[in-house]
Short mmCIF file of C-alpha atoms in Angstrom, two decimals:
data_model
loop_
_atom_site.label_atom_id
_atom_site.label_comp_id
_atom_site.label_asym_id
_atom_site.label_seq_id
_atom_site.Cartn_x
_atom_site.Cartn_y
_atom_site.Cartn_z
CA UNK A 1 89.30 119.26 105.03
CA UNK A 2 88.00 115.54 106.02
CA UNK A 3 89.51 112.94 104.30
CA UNK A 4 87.13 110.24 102.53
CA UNK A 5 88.07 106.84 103.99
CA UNK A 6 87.52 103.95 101.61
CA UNK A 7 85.00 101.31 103.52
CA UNK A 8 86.88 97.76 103.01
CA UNK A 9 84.76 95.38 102.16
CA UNK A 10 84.62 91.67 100.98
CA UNK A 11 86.22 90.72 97.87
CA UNK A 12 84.08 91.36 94.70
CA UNK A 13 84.11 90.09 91.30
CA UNK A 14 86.04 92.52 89.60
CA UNK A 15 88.65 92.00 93.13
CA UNK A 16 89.16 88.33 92.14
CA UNK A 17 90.25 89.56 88.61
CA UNK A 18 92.59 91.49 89.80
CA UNK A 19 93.84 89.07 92.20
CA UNK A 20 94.08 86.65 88.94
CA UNK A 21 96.12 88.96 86.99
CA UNK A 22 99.14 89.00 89.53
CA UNK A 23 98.27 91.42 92.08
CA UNK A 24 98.23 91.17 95.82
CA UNK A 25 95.30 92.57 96.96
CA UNK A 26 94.36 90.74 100.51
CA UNK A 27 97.02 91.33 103.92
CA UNK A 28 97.73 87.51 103.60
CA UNK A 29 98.91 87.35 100.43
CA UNK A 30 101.17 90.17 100.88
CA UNK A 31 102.64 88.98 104.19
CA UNK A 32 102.87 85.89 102.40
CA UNK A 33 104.83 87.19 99.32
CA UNK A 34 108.77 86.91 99.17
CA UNK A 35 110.47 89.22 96.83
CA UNK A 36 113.13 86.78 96.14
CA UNK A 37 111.06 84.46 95.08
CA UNK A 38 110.80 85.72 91.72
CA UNK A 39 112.17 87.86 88.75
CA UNK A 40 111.89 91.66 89.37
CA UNK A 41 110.34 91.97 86.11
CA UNK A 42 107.05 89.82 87.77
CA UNK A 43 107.39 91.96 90.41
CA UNK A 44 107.17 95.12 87.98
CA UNK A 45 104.29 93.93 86.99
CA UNK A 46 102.67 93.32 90.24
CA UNK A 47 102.83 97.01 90.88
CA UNK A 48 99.77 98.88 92.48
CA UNK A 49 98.33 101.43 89.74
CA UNK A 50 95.25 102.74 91.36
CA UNK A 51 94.51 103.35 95.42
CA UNK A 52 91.62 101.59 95.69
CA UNK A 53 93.75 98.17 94.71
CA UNK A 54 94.96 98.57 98.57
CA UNK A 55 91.68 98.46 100.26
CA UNK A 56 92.16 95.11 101.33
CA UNK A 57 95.78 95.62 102.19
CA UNK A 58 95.96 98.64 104.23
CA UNK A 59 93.13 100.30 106.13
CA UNK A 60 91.77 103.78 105.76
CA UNK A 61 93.01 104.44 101.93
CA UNK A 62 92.02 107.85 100.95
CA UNK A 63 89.58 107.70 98.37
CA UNK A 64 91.18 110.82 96.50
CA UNK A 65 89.21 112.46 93.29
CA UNK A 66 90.12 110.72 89.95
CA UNK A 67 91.31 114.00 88.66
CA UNK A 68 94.33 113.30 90.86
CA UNK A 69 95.12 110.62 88.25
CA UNK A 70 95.09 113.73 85.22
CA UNK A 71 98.17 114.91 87.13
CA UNK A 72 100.21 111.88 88.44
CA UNK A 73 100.35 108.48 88.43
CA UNK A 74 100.40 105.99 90.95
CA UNK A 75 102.86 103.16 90.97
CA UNK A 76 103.53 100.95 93.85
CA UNK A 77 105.73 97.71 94.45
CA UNK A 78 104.36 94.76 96.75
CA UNK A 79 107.97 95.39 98.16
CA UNK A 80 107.09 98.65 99.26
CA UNK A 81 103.65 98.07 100.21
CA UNK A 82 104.96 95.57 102.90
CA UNK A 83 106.79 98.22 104.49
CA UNK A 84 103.67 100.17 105.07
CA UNK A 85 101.84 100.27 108.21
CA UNK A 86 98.93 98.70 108.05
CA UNK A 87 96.90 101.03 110.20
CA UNK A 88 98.59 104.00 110.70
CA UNK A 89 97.35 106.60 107.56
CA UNK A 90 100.39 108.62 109.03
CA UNK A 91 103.19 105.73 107.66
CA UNK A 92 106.35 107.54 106.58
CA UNK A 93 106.03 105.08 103.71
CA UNK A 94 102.49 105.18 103.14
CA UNK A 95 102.76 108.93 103.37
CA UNK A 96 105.57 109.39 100.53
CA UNK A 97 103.70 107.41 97.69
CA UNK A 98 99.69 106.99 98.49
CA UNK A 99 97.81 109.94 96.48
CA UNK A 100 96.59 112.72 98.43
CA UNK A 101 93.66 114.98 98.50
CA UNK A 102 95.97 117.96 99.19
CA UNK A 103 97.69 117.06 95.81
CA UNK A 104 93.97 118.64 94.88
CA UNK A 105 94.92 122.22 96.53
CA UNK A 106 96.64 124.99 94.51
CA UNK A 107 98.36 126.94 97.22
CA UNK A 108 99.74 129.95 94.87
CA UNK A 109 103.02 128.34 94.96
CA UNK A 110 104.68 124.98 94.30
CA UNK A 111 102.65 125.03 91.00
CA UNK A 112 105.01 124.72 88.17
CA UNK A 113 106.00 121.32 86.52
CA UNK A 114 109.31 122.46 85.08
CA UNK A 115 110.58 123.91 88.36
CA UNK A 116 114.04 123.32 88.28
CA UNK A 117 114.28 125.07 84.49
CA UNK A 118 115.57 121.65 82.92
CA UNK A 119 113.68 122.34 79.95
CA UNK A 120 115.58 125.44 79.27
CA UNK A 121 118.88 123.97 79.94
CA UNK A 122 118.13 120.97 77.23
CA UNK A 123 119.90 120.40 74.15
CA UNK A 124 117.66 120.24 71.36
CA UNK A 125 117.23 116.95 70.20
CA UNK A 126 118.18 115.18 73.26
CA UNK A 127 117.59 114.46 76.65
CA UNK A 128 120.44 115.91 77.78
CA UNK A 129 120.25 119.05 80.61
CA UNK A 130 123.70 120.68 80.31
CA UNK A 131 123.86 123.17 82.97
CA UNK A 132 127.41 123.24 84.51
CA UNK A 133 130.62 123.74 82.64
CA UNK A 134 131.85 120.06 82.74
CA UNK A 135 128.72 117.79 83.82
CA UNK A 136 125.58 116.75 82.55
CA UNK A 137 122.32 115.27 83.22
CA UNK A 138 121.58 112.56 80.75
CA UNK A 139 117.80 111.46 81.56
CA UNK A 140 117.61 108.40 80.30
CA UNK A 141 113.90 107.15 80.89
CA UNK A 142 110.33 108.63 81.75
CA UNK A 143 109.88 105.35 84.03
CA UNK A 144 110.21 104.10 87.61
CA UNK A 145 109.08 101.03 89.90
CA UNK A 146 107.24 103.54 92.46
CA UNK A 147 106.28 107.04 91.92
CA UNK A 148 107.17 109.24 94.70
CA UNK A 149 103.85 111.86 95.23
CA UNK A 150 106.93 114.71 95.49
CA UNK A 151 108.83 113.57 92.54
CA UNK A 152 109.94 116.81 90.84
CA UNK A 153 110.45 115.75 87.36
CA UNK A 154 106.45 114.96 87.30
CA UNK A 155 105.84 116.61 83.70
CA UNK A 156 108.03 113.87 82.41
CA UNK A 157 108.07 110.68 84.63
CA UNK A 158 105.02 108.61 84.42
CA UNK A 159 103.55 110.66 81.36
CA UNK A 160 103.29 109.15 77.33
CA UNK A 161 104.82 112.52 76.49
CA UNK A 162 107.71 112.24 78.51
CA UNK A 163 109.11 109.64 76.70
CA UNK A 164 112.51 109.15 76.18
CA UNK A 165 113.13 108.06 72.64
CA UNK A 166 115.48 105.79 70.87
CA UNK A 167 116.71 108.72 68.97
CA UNK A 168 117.16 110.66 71.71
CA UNK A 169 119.50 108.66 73.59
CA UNK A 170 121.78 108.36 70.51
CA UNK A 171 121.36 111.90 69.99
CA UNK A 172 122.63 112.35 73.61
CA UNK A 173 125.59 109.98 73.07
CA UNK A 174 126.54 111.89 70.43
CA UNK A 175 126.50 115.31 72.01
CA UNK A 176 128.73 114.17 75.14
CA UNK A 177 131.02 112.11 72.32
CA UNK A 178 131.35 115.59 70.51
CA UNK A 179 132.12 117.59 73.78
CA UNK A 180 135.54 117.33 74.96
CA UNK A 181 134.68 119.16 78.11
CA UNK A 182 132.18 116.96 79.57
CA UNK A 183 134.20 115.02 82.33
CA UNK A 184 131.04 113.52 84.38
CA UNK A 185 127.89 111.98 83.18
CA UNK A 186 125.19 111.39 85.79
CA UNK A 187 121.89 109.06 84.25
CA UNK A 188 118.76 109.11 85.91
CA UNK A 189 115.08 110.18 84.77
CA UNK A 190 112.88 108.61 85.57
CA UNK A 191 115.36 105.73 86.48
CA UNK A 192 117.73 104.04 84.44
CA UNK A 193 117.69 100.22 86.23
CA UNK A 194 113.48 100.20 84.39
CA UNK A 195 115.82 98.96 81.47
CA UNK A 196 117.15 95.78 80.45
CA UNK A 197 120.78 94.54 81.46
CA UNK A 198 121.11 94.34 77.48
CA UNK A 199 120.20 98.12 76.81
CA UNK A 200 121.78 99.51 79.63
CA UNK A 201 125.08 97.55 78.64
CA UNK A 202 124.27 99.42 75.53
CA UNK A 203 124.11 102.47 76.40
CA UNK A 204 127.36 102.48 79.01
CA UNK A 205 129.44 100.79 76.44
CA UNK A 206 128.60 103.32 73.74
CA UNK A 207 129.75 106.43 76.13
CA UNK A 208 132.96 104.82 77.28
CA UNK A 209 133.50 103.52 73.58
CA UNK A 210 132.97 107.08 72.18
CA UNK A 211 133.55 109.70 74.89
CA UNK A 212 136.75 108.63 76.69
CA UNK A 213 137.10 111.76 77.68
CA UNK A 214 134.47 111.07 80.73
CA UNK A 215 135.92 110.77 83.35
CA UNK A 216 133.07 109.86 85.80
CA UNK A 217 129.97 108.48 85.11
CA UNK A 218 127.26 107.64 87.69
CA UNK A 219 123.78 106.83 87.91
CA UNK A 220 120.95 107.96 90.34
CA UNK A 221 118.37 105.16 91.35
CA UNK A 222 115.32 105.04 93.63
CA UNK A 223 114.73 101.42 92.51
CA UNK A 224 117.32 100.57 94.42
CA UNK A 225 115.70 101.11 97.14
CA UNK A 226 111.99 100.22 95.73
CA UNK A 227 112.24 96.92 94.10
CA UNK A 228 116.02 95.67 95.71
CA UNK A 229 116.03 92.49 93.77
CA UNK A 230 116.95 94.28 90.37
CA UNK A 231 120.37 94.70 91.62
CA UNK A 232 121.67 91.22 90.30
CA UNK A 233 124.69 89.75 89.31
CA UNK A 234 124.36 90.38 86.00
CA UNK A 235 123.34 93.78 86.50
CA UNK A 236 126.55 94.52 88.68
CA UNK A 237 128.45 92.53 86.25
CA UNK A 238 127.26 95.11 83.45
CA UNK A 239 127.62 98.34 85.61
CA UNK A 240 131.56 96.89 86.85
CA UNK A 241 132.38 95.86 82.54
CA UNK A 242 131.66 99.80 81.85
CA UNK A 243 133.24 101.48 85.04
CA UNK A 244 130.16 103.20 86.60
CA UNK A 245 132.10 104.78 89.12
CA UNK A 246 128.91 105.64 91.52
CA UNK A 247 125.44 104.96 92.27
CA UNK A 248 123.46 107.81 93.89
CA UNK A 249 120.50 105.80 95.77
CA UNK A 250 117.21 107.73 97.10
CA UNK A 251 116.26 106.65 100.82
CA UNK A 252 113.93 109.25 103.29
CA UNK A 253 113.23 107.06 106.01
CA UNK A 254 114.88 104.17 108.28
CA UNK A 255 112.20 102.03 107.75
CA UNK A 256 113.15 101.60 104.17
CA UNK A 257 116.60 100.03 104.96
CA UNK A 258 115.72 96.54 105.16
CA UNK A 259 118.07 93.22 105.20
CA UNK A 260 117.29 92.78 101.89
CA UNK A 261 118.32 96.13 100.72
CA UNK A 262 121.86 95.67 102.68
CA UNK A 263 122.22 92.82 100.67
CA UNK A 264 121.93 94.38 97.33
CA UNK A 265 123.73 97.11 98.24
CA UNK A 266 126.66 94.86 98.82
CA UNK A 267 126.53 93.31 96.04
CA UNK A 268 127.18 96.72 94.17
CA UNK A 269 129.87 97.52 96.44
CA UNK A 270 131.42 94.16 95.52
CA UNK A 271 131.67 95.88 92.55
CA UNK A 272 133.53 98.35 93.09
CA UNK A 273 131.11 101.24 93.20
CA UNK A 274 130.88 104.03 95.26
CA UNK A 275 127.65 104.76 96.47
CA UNK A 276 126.08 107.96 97.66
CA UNK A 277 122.70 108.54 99.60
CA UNK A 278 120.10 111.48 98.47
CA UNK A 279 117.31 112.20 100.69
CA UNK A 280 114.61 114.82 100.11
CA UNK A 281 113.43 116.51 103.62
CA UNK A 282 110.04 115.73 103.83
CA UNK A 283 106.94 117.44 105.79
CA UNK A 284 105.71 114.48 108.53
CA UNK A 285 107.69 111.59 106.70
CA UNK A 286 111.30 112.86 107.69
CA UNK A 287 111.79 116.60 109.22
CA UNK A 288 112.97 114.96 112.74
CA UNK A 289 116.30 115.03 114.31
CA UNK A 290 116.20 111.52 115.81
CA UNK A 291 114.94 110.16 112.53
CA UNK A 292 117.46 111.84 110.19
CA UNK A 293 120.16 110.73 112.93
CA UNK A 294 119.18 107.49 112.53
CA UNK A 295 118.65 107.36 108.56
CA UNK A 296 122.14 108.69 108.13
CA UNK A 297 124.12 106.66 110.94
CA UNK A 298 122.67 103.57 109.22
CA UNK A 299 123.17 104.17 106.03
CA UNK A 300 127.18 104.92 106.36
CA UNK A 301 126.77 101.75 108.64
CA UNK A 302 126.02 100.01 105.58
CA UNK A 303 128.89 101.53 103.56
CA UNK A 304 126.53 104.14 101.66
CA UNK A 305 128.03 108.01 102.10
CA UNK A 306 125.25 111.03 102.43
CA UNK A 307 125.07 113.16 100.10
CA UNK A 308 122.48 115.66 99.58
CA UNK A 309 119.51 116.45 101.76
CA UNK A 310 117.01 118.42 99.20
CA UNK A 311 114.74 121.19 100.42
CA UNK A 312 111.52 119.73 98.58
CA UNK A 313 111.14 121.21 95.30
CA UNK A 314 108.22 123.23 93.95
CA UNK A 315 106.47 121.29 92.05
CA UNK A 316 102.91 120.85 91.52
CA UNK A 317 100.93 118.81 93.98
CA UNK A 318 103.56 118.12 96.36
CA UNK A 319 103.29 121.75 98.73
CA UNK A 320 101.97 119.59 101.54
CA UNK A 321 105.89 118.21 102.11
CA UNK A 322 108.08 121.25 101.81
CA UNK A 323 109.72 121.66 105.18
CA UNK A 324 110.33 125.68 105.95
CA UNK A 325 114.27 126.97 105.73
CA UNK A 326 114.52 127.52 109.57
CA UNK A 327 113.37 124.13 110.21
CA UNK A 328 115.85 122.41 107.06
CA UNK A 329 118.39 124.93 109.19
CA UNK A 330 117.51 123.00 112.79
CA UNK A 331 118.07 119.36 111.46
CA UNK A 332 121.49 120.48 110.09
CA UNK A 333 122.37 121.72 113.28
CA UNK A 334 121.13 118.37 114.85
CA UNK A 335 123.08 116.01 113.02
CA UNK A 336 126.63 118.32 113.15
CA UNK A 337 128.25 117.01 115.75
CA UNK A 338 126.25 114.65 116.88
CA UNK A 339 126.62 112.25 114.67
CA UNK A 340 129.99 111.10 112.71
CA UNK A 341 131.56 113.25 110.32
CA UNK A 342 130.87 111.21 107.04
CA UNK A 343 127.91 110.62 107.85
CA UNK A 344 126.50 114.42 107.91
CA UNK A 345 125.07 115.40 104.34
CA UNK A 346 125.06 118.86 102.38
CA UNK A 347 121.25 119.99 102.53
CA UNK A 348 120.40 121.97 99.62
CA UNK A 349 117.88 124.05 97.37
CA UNK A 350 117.73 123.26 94.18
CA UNK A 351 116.72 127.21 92.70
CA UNK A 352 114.16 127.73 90.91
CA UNK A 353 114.17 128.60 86.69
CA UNK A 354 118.00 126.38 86.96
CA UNK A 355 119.62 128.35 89.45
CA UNK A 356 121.39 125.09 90.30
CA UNK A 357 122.10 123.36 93.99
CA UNK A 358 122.55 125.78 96.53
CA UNK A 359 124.37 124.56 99.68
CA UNK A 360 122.18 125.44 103.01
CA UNK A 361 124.53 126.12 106.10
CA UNK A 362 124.25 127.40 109.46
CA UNK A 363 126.98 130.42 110.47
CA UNK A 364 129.39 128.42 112.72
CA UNK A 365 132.34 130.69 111.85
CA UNK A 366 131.54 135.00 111.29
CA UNK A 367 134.05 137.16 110.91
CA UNK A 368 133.28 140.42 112.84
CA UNK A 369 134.70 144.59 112.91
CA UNK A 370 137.00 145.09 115.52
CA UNK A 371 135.75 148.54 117.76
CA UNK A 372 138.16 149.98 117.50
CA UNK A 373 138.28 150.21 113.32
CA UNK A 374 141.60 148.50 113.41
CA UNK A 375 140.60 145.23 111.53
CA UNK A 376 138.12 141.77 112.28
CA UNK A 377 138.52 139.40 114.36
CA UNK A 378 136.34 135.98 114.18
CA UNK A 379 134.15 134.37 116.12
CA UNK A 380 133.80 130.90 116.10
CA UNK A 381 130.64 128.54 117.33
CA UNK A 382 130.58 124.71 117.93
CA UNK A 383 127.76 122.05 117.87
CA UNK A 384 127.17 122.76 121.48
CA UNK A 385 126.75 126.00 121.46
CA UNK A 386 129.91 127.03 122.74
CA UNK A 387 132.17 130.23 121.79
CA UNK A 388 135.87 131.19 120.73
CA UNK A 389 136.98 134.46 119.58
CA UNK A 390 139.97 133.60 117.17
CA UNK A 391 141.12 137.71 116.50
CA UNK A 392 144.09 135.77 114.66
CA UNK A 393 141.92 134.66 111.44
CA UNK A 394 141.02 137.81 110.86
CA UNK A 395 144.18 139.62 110.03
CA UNK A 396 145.87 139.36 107.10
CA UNK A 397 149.69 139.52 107.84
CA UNK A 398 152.54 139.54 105.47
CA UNK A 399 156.20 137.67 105.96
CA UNK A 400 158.95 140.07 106.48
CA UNK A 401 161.21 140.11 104.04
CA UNK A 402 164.98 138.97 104.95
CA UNK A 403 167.38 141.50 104.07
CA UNK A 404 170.70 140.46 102.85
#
C-alpha cells in the first residue's frame, strides 16, 4: 500500500493559532526550544495531539485516515519530537509514536484490546490486577506524556473510559492494606509521574502508612524517558520520603538516551533507587544485534540494569512491530556473551488471556540418553558456538554411607 505524504506548505491561519497556543510547529522553533527552560507541566501541554501539527517539523508525515484517531490517540512531547529525524520516515523514534496506516489493517491476529487478560485478573472495584501469589499491579492512571503506537494497555490509556477514579485508588489501597500476602506493589498505567508531587506523595504514604507488610514497591515509567525534566528534586525527594525501592524505565532505542536523560536518571539514583530498563523488541525500530548491543551496554553504563525485553504484545493496531520468535531467539544469542553479564536482559512473552511472563531462552545446556541405556550425559554449548560433553551432570550419585 502507498503511503499518503502530507505536502508542507506555508503557514496558514489556523497554523499561527496553533503556534499561539504553545505549540511548536516550525523546525526553528523546535531546534530552538530547551526543555529546561521551563516547567514540565508547560511542556505537557505543548504536546503534539494530531499528525498533521508536524508538517512543518518533520517531512513526509503520513496523512493516516481519521478513523485511526477512533482507536488511539496521539500524544507527542517537543522533547521527543527533537529526537526525530527530520527526513528519514524510517526514524526509530518517529517510527514508535507517529500513527500509521497499517494501524488501519486487521491481520486476523493482534486484534484484541485486553490481550494480556488484565481485565479478568481485576478486583472488582479497583484498579488492581492481582495475578501472582504475592504481587500486584496497581494501575494508577489512564495517562501518559507520549503514547507509544504499540502500547498494550490501549483500551485503557488515552481513553475517557479508562479512567482511573478517585475511588478506585482508595479502593485499591484498601485491598493491598487488607492482604497480608501482598509483599510487592508495582504502579504504572498509564504512568504514574502524569500526577502531581502532592498526589503521588499521597498515594505512597497511604500504602506504607497502611500496608507495612509491603515489602517492595516500585513504579514503571516511560516519562522518564519522554519528558526527563519531571524527574525533579522534589519529585525524588517524595519517591526517597516513601521508600520506592525501584523505578522500571521504558527505553527501545539508543537514540533516546540523551545527556539530559543521564542527568535525571542520576538524580533518582541519588536517591537511592534502583532502577531497571524494559524494552519491547520492535519490528524496524529495534530487532538488530548491534543496536540492542548498544542500547543495553549504555544503559548499565549509566547505572540502569536490563530487565525485560518483551516480545510485542497482541494488541490491536500494533501487528506491524511484532518481531517473529526465531528472530527474538537470534538477538538473545547476540547479546550472550558478547556483551557484559548485567547487562544481558530476560526477553519474554507476556501470554495471552494472563498466562503471565514467560522467559524466552535459547538451549545452551541439553541433557541427552546415553546409547547405551545406562543414563544421560549433558551437553553443553557456549556463545561461540563451541561444545563440551559434561557425562558428569547427568548422573545422579549418592554418598556412601560410612560404616562404623
Amino acid at each position: 500500500m502507498l503511503q499518503k505524504v502530507v505536502e508542507i506548505k506555508a503557514p496558514s491561519t489556523a497554523t499561527l493559532s496553533a503556534s499561539a497556543s504553545g505549540k511548536l510547529l516550525t523546525r526553528p522553533e523546535l531546534d530552538a526550544y530547551d526543555p529546561r527552560a521551563e516547567s514540565w507541566q508547560k511542556q505537557f501541554a505543548r504536546r503534539y495531539t494530531h499528525h498533521s501539527e508536524l508538517n512543518g517539523v518533520l517531512d513526509g508525515v503520513e496523512n493516516v485516515d481519521e478513523t485511526v484517531y477512533s482507536k488511539f490517540a496521539v500524544a507527542l512531547t517537543p522533547y521527543m519530537a527533537q529526537l526525530m529525524d527530520k527526513s528519514d520516515p524510517a526514524c526509530p523514534i518517529r517510527l514508535q509514536y507517529l500513527p500509521s496506516h497499517h494501524e488501519q489493517t486487521v491481520p486476523g491476529f493482534a486484534t484484541m484490546l485486553d490481550q494480556l487478560g488484565e481485565e479478568g485478573d481485576t478486583i472488582p472495584g479497583t484498579s488492581i490486577v492481582h495475578r501472582y501469589p504475592r504481587r500486584v499491579l496497581f494501575l494508577v492512571s489512564n495517562t501518559c506524556a507520549t503514547l507509544c503506537r504499540f502500547c498494550t494497555r490501549k483500551r485503557m490509556v488515552s481513553q475517557p473510559a479508562g479512567s482511573v477514579h478517585k475511588d478506585e485508588i482508595e479502593a485499591s489501597i484498601d485491598y493491598i492494606a487488607g492482604n497480608p500476602l501482598i509483599q510487592d506493589v508495582l504502579l504504572s498505567g498509564g504512568d504514574p509521574l502524569t500526577f502531581t508531587d502532592e498526589r503521588l506523595d499521597y498515594i505512597l504514604g497511604e500504602l506504607r502508612r497502611r500496608a507495612p507488610h509491603v515489602r517492595f514497591l516500585r513504579m514503571g515509567s516511560r516519562m522518564v524517558v519522554q519528558l526527563p525534566t519531571r524527574i525533579t528534586p522534589e519529585l525524588c525527594a517524595v519517591l526517597e520520603k516513601h521508600r520506592v525501592q525501584m523505578v522500571n524505565i521504558h527505553i527501545n532505542h539508543p537514540k533516546e538516551i540523551t545527556p539530559l536523560l543521564r542527568e535525571r536518571v542520576k538524580m533518582i539514583q541519588k536517591a537511592g533507587i534502583m532502577m531497571g530498563l524494559q524494552t519491547v523488541c520492535l519490528k524496524g525500530v529495534n530487532d538488530d544485534v548491534e543496536v540492542m548491543r548498544e542500547l543495553f551496554m549504555q544503559s548499565i553504563e549509566m547505572g540502569v540494569r536490563p530487565y525485560y525485553v518483551y516480545s510485542t504484545d497482541m494488541v490491536e493496531g500494533a501487528h506491524h512491530f511484532i518481531v517473529p520468535h526465531h528472530r527474538m531467539i537470534e538477538l538473545y544469542e547476540g547479546l550472550r556473551g558478547w556483551i557484559s553479564g548485567p547487562a544481558v536482559p530476560t526477553f519474554i512473552v507476556d501470554g495471552l488471556g494472563g498466562l503471565g511472563k514467560l522467559p524466552i531462552i535459547p538451549s545452551y545446556v541439553k541433557e541427552e540418553v546415553l546409547d547405551d541405556g545406562t543414563g544421560t550425559t549433558i551437553k553443553c554449548r557456549n556463545y561461540a558456538g563451541k561444545t563440551v560433553e559434561m557425562p558428569g551432570l547427568g548422573q545422579n550419585y549418592s554418598l556412601p554411607t560410612r560404616s562404623n
